[in-house]
XYZ file of C-alpha atoms in Angstrom:
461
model
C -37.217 -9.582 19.265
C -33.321 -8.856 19.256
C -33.110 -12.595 21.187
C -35.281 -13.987 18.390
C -33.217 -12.111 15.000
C -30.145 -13.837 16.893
C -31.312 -16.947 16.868
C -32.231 -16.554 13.133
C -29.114 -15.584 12.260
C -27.384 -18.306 14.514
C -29.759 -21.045 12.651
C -28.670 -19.427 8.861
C -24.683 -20.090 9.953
C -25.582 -23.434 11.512
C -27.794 -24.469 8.281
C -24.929 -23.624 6.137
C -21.857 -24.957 7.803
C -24.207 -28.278 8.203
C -24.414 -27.879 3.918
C -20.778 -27.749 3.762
C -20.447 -30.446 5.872
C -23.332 -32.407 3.769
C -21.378 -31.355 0.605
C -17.858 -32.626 1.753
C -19.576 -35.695 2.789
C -21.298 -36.350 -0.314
C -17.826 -35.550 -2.210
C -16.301 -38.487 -0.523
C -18.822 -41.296 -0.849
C -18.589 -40.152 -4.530
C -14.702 -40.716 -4.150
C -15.260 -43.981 -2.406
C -17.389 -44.590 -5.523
C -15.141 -43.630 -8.179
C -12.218 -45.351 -6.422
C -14.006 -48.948 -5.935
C -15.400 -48.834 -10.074
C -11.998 -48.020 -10.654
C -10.132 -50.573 -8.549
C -12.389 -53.396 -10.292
C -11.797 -51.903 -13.844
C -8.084 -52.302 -12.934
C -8.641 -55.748 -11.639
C -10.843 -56.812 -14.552
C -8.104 -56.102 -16.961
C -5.665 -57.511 -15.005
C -7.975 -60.607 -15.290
C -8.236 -59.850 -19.150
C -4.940 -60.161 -19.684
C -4.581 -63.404 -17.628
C -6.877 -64.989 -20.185
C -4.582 -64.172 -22.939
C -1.585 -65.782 -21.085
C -3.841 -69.063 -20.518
C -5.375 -68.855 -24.417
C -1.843 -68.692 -25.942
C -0.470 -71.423 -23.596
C -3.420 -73.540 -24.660
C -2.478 -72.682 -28.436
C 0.816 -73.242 -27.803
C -0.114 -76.582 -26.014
C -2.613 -77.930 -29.285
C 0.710 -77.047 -31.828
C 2.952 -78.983 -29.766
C 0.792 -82.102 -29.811
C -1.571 -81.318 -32.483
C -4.439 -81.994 -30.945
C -6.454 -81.591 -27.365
C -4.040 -83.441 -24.544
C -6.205 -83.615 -21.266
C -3.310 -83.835 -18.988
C -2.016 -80.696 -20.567
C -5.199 -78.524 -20.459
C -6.018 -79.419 -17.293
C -2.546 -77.882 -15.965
C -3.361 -74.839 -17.910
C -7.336 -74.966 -16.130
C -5.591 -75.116 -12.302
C -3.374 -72.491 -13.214
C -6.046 -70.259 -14.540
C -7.869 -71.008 -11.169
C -5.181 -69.881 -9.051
C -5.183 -66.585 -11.408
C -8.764 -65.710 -10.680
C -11.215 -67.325 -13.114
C -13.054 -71.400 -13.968
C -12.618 -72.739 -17.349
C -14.154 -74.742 -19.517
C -12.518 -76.307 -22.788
C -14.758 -77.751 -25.785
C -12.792 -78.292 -29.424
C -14.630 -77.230 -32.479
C -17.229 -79.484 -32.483
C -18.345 -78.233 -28.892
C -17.039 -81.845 -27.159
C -16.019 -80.568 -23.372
C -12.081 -81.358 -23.181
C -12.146 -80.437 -19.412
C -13.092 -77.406 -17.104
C -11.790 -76.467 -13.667
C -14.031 -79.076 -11.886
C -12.516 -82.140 -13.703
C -8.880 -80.890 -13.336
C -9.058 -80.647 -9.736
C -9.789 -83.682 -9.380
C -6.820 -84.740 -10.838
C -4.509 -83.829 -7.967
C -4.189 -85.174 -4.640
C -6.316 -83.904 -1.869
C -3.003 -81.934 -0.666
C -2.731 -79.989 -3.416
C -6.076 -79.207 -4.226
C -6.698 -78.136 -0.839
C -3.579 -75.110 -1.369
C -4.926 -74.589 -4.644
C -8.644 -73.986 -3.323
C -6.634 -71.890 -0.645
C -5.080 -69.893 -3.411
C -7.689 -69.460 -5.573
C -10.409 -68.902 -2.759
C -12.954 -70.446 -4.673
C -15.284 -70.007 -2.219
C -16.242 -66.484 -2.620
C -17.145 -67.065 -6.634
C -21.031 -66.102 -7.430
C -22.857 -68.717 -8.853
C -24.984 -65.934 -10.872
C -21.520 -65.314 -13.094
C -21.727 -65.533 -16.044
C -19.057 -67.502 -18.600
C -17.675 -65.427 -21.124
C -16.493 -67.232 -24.778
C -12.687 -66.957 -26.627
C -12.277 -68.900 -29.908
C -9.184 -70.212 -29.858
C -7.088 -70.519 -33.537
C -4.282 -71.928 -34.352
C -2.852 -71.184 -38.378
C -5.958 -69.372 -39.185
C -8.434 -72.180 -38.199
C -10.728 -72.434 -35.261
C -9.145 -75.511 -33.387
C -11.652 -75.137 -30.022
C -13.143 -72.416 -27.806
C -12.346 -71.485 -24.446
C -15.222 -70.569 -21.799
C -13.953 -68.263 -19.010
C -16.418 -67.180 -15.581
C -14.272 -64.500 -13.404
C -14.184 -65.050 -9.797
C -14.351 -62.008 -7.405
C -11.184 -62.873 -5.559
C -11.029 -62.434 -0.859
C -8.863 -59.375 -1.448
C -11.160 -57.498 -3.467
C -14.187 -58.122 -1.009
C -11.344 -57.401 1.360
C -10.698 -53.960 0.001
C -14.248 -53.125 -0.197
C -15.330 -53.788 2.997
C -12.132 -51.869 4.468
C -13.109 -48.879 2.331
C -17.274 -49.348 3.363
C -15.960 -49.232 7.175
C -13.315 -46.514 6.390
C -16.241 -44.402 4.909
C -18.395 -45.425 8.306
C -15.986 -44.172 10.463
C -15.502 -40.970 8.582
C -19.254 -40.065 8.182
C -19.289 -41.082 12.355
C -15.879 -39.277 13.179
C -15.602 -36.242 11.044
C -18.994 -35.850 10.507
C -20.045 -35.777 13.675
C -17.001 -33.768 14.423
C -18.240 -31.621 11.731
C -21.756 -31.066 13.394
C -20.368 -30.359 16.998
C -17.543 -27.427 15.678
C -20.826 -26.225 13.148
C -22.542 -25.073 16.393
C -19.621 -24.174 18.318
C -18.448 -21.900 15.443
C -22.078 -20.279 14.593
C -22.066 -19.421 18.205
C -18.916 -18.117 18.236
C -19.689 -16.022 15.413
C -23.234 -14.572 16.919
C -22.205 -14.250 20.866
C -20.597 -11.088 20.079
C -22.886 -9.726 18.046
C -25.961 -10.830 20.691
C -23.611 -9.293 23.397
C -23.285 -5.982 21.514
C -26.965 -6.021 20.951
C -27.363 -6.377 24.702
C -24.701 -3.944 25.243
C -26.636 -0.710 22.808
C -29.885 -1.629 24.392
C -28.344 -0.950 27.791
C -27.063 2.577 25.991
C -30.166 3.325 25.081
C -31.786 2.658 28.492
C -28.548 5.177 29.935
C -26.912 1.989 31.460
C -23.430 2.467 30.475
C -21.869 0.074 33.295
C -22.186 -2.899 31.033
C -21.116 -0.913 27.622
C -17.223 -2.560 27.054
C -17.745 -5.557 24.733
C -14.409 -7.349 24.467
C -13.922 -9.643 20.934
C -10.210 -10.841 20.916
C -8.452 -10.730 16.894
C -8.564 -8.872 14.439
C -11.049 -10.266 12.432
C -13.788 -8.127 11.338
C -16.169 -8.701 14.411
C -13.099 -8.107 16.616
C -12.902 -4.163 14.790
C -16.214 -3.838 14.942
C -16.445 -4.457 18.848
C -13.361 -2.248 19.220
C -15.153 0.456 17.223
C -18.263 0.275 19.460
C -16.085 0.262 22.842
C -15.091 3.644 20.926
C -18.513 4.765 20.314
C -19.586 4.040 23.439
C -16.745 5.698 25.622
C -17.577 8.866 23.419
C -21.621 8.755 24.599
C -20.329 8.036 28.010
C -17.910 10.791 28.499
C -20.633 13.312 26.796
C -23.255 12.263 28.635
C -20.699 13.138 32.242
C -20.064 16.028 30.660
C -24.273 16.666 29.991
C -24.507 16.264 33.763
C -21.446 17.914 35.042
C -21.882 21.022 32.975
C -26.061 21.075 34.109
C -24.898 20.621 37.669
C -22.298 23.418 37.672
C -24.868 25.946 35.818
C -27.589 25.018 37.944
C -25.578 25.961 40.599
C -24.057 29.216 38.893
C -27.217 30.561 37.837
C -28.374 29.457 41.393
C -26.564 32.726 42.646
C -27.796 35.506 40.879
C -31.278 34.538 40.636
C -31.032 33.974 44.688
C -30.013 37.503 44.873
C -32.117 39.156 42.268
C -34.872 37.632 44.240
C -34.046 38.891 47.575
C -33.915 42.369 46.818
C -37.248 42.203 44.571
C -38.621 40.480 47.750
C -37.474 43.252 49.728
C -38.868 46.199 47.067
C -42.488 44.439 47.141
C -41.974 44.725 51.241
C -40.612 48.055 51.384
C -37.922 47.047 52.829
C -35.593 48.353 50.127
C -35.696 51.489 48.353
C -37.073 51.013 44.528
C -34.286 53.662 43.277
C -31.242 54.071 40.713
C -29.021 52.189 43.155
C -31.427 48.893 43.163
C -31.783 49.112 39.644
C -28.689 49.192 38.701
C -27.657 45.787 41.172
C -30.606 43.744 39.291
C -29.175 45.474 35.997
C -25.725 43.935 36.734
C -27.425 40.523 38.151
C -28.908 39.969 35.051
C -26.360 40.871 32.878
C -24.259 38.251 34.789
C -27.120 35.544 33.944
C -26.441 36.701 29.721
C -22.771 35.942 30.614
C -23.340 32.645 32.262
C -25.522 31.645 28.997
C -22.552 32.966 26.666
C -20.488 30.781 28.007
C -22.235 27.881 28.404
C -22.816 29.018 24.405
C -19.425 28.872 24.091
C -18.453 25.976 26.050
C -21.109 23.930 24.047
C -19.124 24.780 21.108
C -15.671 23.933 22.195
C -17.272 20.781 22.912
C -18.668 20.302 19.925
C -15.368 20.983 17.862
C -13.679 18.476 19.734
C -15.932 15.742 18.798
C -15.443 16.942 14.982
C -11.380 17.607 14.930
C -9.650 18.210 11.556
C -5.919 17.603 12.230
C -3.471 17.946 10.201
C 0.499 19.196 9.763
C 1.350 23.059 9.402
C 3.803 25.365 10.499
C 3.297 26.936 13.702
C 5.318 29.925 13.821
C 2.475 31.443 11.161
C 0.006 30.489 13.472
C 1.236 32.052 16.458
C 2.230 35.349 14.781
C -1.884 35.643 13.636
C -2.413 35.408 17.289
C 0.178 38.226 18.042
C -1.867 40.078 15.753
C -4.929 40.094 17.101
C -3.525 41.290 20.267
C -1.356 43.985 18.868
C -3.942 46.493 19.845
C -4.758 45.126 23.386
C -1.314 45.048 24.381
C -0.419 48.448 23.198
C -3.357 49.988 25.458
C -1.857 47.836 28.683
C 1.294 49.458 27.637
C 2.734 45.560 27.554
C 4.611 43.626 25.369
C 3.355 40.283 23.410
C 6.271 38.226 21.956
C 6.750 34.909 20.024
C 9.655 32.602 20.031
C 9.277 30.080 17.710
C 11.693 28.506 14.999
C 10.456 29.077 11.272
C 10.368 25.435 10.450
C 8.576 24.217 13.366
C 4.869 22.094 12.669
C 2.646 21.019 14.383
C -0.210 18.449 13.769
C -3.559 19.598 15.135
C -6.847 21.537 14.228
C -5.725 25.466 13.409
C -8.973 26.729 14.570
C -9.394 24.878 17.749
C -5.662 25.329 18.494
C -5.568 29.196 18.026
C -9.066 29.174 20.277
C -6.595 27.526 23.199
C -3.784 29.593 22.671
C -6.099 32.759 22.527
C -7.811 31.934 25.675
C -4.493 31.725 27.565
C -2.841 34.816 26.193
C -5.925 36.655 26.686
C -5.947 35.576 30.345
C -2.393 36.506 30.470
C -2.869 40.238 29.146
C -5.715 40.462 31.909
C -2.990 39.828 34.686
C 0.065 41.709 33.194
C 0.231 45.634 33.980
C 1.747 48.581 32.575
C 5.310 47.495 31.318
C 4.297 44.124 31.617
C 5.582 41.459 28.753
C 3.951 37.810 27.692
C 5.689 35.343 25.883
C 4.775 32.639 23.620
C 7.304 29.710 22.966
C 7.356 27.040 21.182
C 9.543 23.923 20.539
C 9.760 20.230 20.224
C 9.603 18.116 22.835
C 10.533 14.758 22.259
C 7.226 13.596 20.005
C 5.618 16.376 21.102
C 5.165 20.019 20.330
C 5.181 22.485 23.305
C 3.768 25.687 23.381
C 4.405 28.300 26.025
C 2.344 31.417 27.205
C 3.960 33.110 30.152
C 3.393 36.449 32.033
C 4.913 38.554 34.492
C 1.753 39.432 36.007
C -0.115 38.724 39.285
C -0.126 34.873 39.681
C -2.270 32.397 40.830
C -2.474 31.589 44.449
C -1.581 28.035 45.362
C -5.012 27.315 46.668
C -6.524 28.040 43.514
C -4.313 26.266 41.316
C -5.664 22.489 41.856
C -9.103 24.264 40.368
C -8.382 26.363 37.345
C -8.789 24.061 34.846
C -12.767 23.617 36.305
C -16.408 24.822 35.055
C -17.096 28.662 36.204
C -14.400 28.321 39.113
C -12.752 32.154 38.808
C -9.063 32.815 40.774
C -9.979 36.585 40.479
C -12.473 38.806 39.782
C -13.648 39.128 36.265
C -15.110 36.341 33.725
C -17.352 33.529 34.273
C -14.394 30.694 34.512
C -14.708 28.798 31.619
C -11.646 29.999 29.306
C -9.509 27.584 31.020
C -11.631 25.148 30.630
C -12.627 25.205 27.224
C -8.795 25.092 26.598
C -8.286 21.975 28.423
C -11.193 20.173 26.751
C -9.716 21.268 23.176
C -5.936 19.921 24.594
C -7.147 16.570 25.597
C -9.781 16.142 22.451
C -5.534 16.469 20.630
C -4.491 13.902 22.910
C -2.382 16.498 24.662
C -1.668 17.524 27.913
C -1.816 21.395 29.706
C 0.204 22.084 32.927
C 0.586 25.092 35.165
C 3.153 26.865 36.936
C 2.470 30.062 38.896
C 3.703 32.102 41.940
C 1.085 34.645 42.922
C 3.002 38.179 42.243
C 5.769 36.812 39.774
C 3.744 35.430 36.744
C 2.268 32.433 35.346
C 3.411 29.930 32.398
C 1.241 27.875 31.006
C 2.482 25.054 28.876
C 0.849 22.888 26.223
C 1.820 19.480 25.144
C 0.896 18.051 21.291
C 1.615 15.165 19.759
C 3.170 14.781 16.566
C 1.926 12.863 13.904
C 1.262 9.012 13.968
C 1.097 5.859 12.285
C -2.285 5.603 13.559
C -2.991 9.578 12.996
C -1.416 9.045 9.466
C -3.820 6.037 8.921
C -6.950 7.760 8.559
């Protein structure tokens, strides 16, 4: 069905780039039209006033002589060939004086033949019609003067050039026309067919063949770049959807083992049913409700990274909120929480989500400071970046463990379910920032986060 819309849509852009075409074609055997009524209108009036040149020189001609001199007209007849049209010349009583016939004959073959030459006779209809002037001389009719117009060599000339002119155009540019018609209606739909291709493959879970690549910027270029966009979002959710059911598979794996074991072993007899027992299933299952908390939780770190609402604040307001809320926590470890941060520092991100990361990471450093023990958060500008520091003087992080902190339910110590760390990478990179690590097990750790400022891009949106 998708192969048959595309074809639809391919014949509606082909059916009207071929009207275009038909239209632009039509336009200029009108103009060939317009041009050849226009180039005989000019010639016929050229004619016209030819006739008036011959009439007054035949006037002229009867006033000098006072009446009709043959040898006279019949100059003023060969001239009037060579001009473009036949004569004939009658007086008033109708009598034929002479026409163009009888004055040719008058000259020797010699010059009739350059006359003929000039003239071009030849091509004269014999359908034309004459066409009557009364000729007057002091008011009174002294003869009449029958003109037929000849459709001079360079006229048929000019046609034909402009017929073949017109040929060559509906051939070349038409046909031109045609082949860059397809060529551009296909250009047009490809991408479009290939992103169809490319969503039914999403929806079948192939993502290998996802990336459809339109060069430009016109508007199916943006919307190919927005599906690339799209699609690298489903992608990376849908390796997250797996990841995250692998790694709880496997965590829940554990304590479900175990829990079963020692129920085997009750149901046996081979373990006691008292307090003890009880209370290890107690604590098995209460690990299971943390497992599901955070995968709770995780789910909706996730889900505000996907829905970000960044914008520019001041940070040192931020941070001091956070120092709040662990006022009370600090004063039972007996440790001190302090910020360093300039008044007039922002930062462009999400408050929420970027208080959840700094919480998780001071909250992890008050779990491995003891009595007398101090955190510190920084914060300053890094080149286009805001960096934020949380640093303890606690117990460390062993250099085996470091590669793996930043993973799903991997713990470096006893306590929590591993997925602080984790969350608060996801929420770093959904900013387009960066988190590093520095730790030496027994001196402290320092965590630092990277955040970049504001954009032309950012500022776009």
């Amino acid at each position: 069905m998708g192969n048959a819309i595309f074809k639809s849509l391919w014949l509606k852009f082909f059916i009207l780039l071929l009207i275009v075409v038909t239209i632009a074609l039509m336009a200029a055997f009108t103009l060939r039209h317009l041009m050849i009524r226009d180039f005989r209108a000019y010639e016929a009036g050229r004619l016209e006033d030819r006739v008036y040149w011959v009439i007054a020189d035949l006037e002229a001609s009867y006033e000098k002589n006072s009446a009709w001199s043959r040898d006279a007209s019949g100059k003023d007849a060969v001239w009037a060939l060579m001009m473009g049209f036949e004569v004939r010349l009658f007086d008033n009583r109708r009598v034929l004086i002479t026409d163009t016939e009888q004055s040719l004959k008058t000259l020797s073959p010699l010059i009739q033949k350059r006359v003929l030459a000039i003239s071009r006779l030849h091509v004269r209809k014999k359908s034309a019609q004459f066409f009557t002037y009364p000729l007057f001389l002091s008011g009174h009719e002294i003869g009449s003067l029958e003109v037929r117009f000849l459709r001079p060599e360079s006229e048929a000339i000019f046609v034909r050039r402009s017929d073949l002119f017109l040929l060559f155009t509906v051939i070349g540019l038409g046909g031109a026309a045609f082949v860059l018609s397809i060529l551009f209606s296909r250009k047009l739909t490809n991408p479009l067919k290939r992103l169809a291709a490319a969503a039914e493959g999403i929806i079948e879970g192939d993502f290998s063949q996802s990336r459809v690549m339109v060069p430009g910027q016109d508007e199916v270029a943006r919307l190919s770049a927005t599906f690339n966009r799209v699609t690298k979002f489903l992608e990376t959710q849908e390796a997250l959807r797996k990841k995250l059911i692998s790694n709880v598979s496997h965590e829940i794996r554990t304590p479900l083992t175990a829990m079963r074991g020692e129920l085997a072993g009750m149901i046996d007899g081979l373990i006691p049913m008292d307090r003890e027992q009880l209370q290890s299933l107690y604590e098995e299952t209460w690990r299971l409700e943390g497992l599901l908390d955070g995968m709770e939780e995780l789910s909706r770190a996730q889900a505000g990274a996907m829905f970000l609402h960044r914008r520019p604040g001041k940070l040192r307001p931020v941070l001091e909120n956070i120092k709040k809320t662990f006022a009370g926590l600090s004063l039972d470890k007996g440790a001190s929480l302090e910020v360093l941060c300039a008044d007039g520092l922002d930062l462009y991100a999400d408050p929420e989500r970027f208080s959840q990361i700094v919480v998780n990471l001071v909250s992890n450093a008050l779990k491995a400071v003891g009595k007398d023990g101090k955190v510190t958060i920084r914060a300053a500008k890094n080149g286009k970046m805001t960096c934020v520091e949380v640093e303890d003087n606690g117990c460390g992080i062993g250099k085996e463990a470091l590669p793996f902190i930043f993973e799903r339910f991997y713990r470096s110590s006893e306590g929590g379910i591993g997925i602080g760390l984790a969350i608060a990478k996801e929420l770093v990179e959904a900013h387009e920032g960066r988190i590093e690590v520095e730790s030496e097990e027994g001196k402290g750790t320092l965590f630092r986060i990277f955040i970049p400022d504001q954009s032309a891009d950012w500022s776009a949106q």
